[in-house]
Tab-separated table of C-alpha atoms in Angstrom:
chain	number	residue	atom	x	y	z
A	13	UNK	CA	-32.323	-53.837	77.191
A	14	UNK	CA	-31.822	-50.065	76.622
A	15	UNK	CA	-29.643	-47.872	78.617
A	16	UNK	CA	-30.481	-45.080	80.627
A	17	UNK	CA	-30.041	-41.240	80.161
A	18	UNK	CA	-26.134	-41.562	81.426
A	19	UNK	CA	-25.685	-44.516	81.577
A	20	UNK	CA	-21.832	-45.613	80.734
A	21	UNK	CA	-20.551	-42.484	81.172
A	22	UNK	CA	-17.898	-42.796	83.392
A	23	UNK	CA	-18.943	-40.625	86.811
A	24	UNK	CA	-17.897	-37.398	88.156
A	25	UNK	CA	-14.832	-37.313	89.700
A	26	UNK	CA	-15.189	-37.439	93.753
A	27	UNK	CA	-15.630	-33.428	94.956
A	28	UNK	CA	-11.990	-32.198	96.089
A	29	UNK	CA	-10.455	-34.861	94.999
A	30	UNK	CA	-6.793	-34.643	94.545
A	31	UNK	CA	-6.099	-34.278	91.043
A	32	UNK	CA	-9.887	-34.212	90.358
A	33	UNK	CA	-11.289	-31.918	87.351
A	34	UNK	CA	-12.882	-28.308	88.327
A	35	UNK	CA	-16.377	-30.136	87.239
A	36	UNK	CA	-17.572	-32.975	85.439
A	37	UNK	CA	-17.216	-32.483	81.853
A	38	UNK	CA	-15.166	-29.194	82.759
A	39	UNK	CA	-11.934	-28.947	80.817
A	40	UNK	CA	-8.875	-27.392	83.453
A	41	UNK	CA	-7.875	-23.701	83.581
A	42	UNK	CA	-5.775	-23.009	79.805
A	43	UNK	CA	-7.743	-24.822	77.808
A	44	UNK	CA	-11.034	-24.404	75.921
A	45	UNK	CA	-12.829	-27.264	73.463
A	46	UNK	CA	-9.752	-29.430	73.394
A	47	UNK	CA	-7.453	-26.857	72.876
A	48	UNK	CA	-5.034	-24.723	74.644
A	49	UNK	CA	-5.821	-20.855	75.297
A	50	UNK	CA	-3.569	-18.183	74.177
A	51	UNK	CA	-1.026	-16.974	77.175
A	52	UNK	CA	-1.388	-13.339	77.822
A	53	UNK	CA	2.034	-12.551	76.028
A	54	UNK	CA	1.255	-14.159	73.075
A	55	UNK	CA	-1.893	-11.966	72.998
A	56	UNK	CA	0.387	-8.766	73.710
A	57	UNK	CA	3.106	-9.293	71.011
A	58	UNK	CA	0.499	-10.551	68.290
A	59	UNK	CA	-0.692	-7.154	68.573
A	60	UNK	CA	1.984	-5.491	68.650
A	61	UNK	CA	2.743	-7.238	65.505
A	62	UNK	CA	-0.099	-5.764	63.787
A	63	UNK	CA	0.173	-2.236	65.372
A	64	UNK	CA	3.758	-2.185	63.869
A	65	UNK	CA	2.689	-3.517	60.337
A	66	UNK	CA	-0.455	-1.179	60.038
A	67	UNK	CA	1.412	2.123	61.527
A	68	UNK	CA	4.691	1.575	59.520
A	69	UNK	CA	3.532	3.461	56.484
A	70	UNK	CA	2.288	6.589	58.200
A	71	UNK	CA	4.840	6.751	59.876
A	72	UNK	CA	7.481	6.493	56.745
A	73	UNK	CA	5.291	8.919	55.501
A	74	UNK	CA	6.104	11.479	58.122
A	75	UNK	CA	9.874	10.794	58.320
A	76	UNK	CA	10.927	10.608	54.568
A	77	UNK	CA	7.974	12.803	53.411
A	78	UNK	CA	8.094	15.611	55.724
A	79	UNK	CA	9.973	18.408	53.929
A	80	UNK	CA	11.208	20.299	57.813
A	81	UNK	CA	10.358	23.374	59.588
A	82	UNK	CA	9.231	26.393	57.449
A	83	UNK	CA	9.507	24.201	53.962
A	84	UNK	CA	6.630	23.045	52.170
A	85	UNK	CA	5.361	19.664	50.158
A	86	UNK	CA	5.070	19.808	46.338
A	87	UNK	CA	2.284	18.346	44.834
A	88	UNK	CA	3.372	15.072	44.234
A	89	UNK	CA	4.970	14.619	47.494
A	90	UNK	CA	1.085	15.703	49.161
A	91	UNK	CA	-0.470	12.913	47.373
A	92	UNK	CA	1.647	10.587	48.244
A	93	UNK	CA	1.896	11.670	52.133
A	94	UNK	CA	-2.035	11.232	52.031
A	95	UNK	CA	-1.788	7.934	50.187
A	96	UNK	CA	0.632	6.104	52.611
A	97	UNK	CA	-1.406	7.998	55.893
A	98	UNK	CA	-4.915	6.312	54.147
A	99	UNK	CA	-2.913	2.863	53.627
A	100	UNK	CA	-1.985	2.886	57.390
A	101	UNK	CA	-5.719	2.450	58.875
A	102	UNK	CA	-6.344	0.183	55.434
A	103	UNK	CA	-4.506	-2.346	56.172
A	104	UNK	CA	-5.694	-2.559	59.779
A	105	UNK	CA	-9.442	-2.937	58.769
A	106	UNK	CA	-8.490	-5.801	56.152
A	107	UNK	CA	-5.700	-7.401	58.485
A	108	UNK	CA	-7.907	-6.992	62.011
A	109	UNK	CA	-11.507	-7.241	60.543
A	110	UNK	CA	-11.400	-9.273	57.231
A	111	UNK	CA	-8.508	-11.472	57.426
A	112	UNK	CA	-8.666	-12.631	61.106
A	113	UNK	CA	-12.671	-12.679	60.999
A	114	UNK	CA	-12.299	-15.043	57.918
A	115	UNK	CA	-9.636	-17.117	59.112
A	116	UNK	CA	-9.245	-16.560	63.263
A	117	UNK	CA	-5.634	-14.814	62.366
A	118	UNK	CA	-4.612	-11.617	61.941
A	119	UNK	CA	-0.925	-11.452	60.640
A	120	UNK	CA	0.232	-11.051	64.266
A	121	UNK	CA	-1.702	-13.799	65.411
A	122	UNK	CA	-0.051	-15.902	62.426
A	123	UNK	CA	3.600	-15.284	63.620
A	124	UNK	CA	2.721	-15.845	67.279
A	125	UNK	CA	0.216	-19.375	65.745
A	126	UNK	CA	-2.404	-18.275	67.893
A	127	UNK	CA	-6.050	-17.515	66.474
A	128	UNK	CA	-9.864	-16.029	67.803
A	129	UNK	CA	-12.413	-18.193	67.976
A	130	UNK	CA	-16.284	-18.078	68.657
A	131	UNK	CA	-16.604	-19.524	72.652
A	132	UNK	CA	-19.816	-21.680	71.474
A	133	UNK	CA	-18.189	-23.358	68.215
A	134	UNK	CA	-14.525	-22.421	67.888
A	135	UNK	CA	-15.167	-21.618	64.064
A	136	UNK	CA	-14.032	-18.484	62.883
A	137	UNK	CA	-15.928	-15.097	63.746
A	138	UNK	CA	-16.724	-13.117	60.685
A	139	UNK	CA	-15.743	-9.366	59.957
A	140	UNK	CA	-18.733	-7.937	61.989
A	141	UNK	CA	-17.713	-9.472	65.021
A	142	UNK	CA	-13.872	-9.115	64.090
A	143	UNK	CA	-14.519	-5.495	64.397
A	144	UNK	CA	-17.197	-5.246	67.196
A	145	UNK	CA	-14.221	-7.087	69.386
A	146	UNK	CA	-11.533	-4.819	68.264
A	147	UNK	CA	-14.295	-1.700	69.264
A	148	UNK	CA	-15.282	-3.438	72.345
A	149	UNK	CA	-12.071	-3.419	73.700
A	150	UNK	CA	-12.111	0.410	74.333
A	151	UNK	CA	-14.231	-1.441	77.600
A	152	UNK	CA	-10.813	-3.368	78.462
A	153	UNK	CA	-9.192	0.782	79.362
A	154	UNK	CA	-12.357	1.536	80.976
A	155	UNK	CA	-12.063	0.452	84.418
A	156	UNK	CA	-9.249	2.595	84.918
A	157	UNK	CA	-7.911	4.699	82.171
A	158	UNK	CA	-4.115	4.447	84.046
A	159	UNK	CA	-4.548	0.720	84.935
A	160	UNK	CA	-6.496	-0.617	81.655
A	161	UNK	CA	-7.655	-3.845	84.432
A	162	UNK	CA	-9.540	-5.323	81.176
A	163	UNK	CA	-6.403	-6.081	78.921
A	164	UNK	CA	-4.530	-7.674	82.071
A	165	UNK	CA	-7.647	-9.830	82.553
A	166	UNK	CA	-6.570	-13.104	80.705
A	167	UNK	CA	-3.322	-13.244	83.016
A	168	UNK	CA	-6.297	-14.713	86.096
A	169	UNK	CA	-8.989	-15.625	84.018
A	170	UNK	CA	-9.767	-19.131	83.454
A	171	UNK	CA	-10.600	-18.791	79.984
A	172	UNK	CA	-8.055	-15.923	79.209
A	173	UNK	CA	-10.573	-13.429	78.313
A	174	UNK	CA	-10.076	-9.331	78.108
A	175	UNK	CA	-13.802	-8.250	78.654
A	176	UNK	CA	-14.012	-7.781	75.105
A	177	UNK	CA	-13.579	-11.298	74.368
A	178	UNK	CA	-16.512	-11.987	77.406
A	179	UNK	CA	-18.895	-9.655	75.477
A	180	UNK	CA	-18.625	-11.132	72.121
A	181	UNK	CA	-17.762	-14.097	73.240
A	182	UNK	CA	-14.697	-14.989	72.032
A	183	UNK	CA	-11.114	-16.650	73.053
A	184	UNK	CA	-8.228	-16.877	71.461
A	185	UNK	CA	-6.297	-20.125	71.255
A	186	UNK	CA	-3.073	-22.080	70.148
A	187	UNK	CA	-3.404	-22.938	66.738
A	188	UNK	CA	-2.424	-26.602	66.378
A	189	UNK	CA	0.548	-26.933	63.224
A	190	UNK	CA	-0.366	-29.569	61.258
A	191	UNK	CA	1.655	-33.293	61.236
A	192	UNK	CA	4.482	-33.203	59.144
A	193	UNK	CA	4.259	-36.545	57.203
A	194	UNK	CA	7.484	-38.994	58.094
C-alpha cells in the first residue's frame, strides 16, 4: 500500500497554541534555513569594520602626506597621495563585491563570523549581486534622509532584513565554526 501526498508528516501544530510554531514548516523569528540570522549589531560593527579598513589609507594619505597651509607636494609625494586615495575605494570593491560575493564574507563580516546569503539557497551571492546590495542600500536612507528607517529595519524584522537585503533577496546569517576534533 502506498502513502498519500502527506502522509507521515507529523501535523501542524494546533493554531495559537502555546509554544506552537508561527506556521507549519515555518522556522521562528532569528532564524532562516536552519540557521541563525545576524543581530542588527553584528551587521553595524561588520561594517564598520570594513569602512575603517577601506578608508584607512586615504585617510593616512591626507594626514602624513599633506604638506600644510600655503606649502605644496613634490612630485613624488603627488603620486603617492593619488596612489593610497585610488587604493582606498580598491579595496572596498574587492573586499565588499569580490570577496564577500565569492565567499558570503567581507573581512568585517569574518571578524564578527557572520556572512550574506541568497534567501532561496543560502549559497553565496556572486559579485553582481554583492554590489547591486551594497548600491541598493542607498534605498535603506531613503525613507527619511535624518532617520535612515531602512538600516534600523532588521532590529523588527523577522528575517533581519534592511530593504536592500528584501530587494535582492538576501540575509545575512551566523556562520557556524566548524567542530574542533577531540
Amino acid at each position: 500500500m502506498t502513502q498519500g501526498y502527506g502522509e507521515g508528516l507529523p501535523p501542524p501544530p494546533p493554531q495559537g497554541a502555546a509554544g506552537a510554531v508561527p506556521g507549519w514548516g515555518e522556522e521562528r523569528p532569528g532564524r532562516f534555513m536552519g540557521h541563525d540570522l545576524a543581530g542588527w549589531l553584528h551587521r553595524v560593527v561588520a561594517y564598520l569594520i570594513d569602512v575603517v579598513i577601506a578608508f584607512t589609507p586615504p585617510f593616512a594619505a591626507g594626514v602624513v602626506l599633506d604638506p600644510g597651509p600655503g606649502a605644496t607636494m613634490s612630485g613624488t609625494t603627488s603620486v603617492v597621495y593619488l596612489l593610497l586615495w585610488l587604493l582606498g575605494p580598491a579595496v572596498w570593491v574587492y573586499n565588499r563585491w569580490v570577496l564577500q560575493g565569492r565567499s558570503g564574507q567581507s573581512w568585517g563580516k569574518q571578524v564578527m563570523s557572520i556572512r550574506l546569503a541568497r534567501a532561496d539557497d543560502g549559497q553565496a551571492v556572486g559579485g553582481a549581486i554583492a554590489l547591486l546590495r551594497d548600491l541598493a542600500h542607498l534605498l535603506d536612507a531613503l525613507p527619511c534622509i535624518l532617520f535612515p528607517i531602512g538600516f534600523l529595519w532588521p532590529i523588527w524584522d523577522a528575517r533581519r532584513q534592511t530593504f536592500a537585503d528584501k530587494i535582492m533577496n538576501t540575509v545575512v546569517v551566523v556562520r557556524r565554526r566548524p567542530a574542533t576534533a577531540p
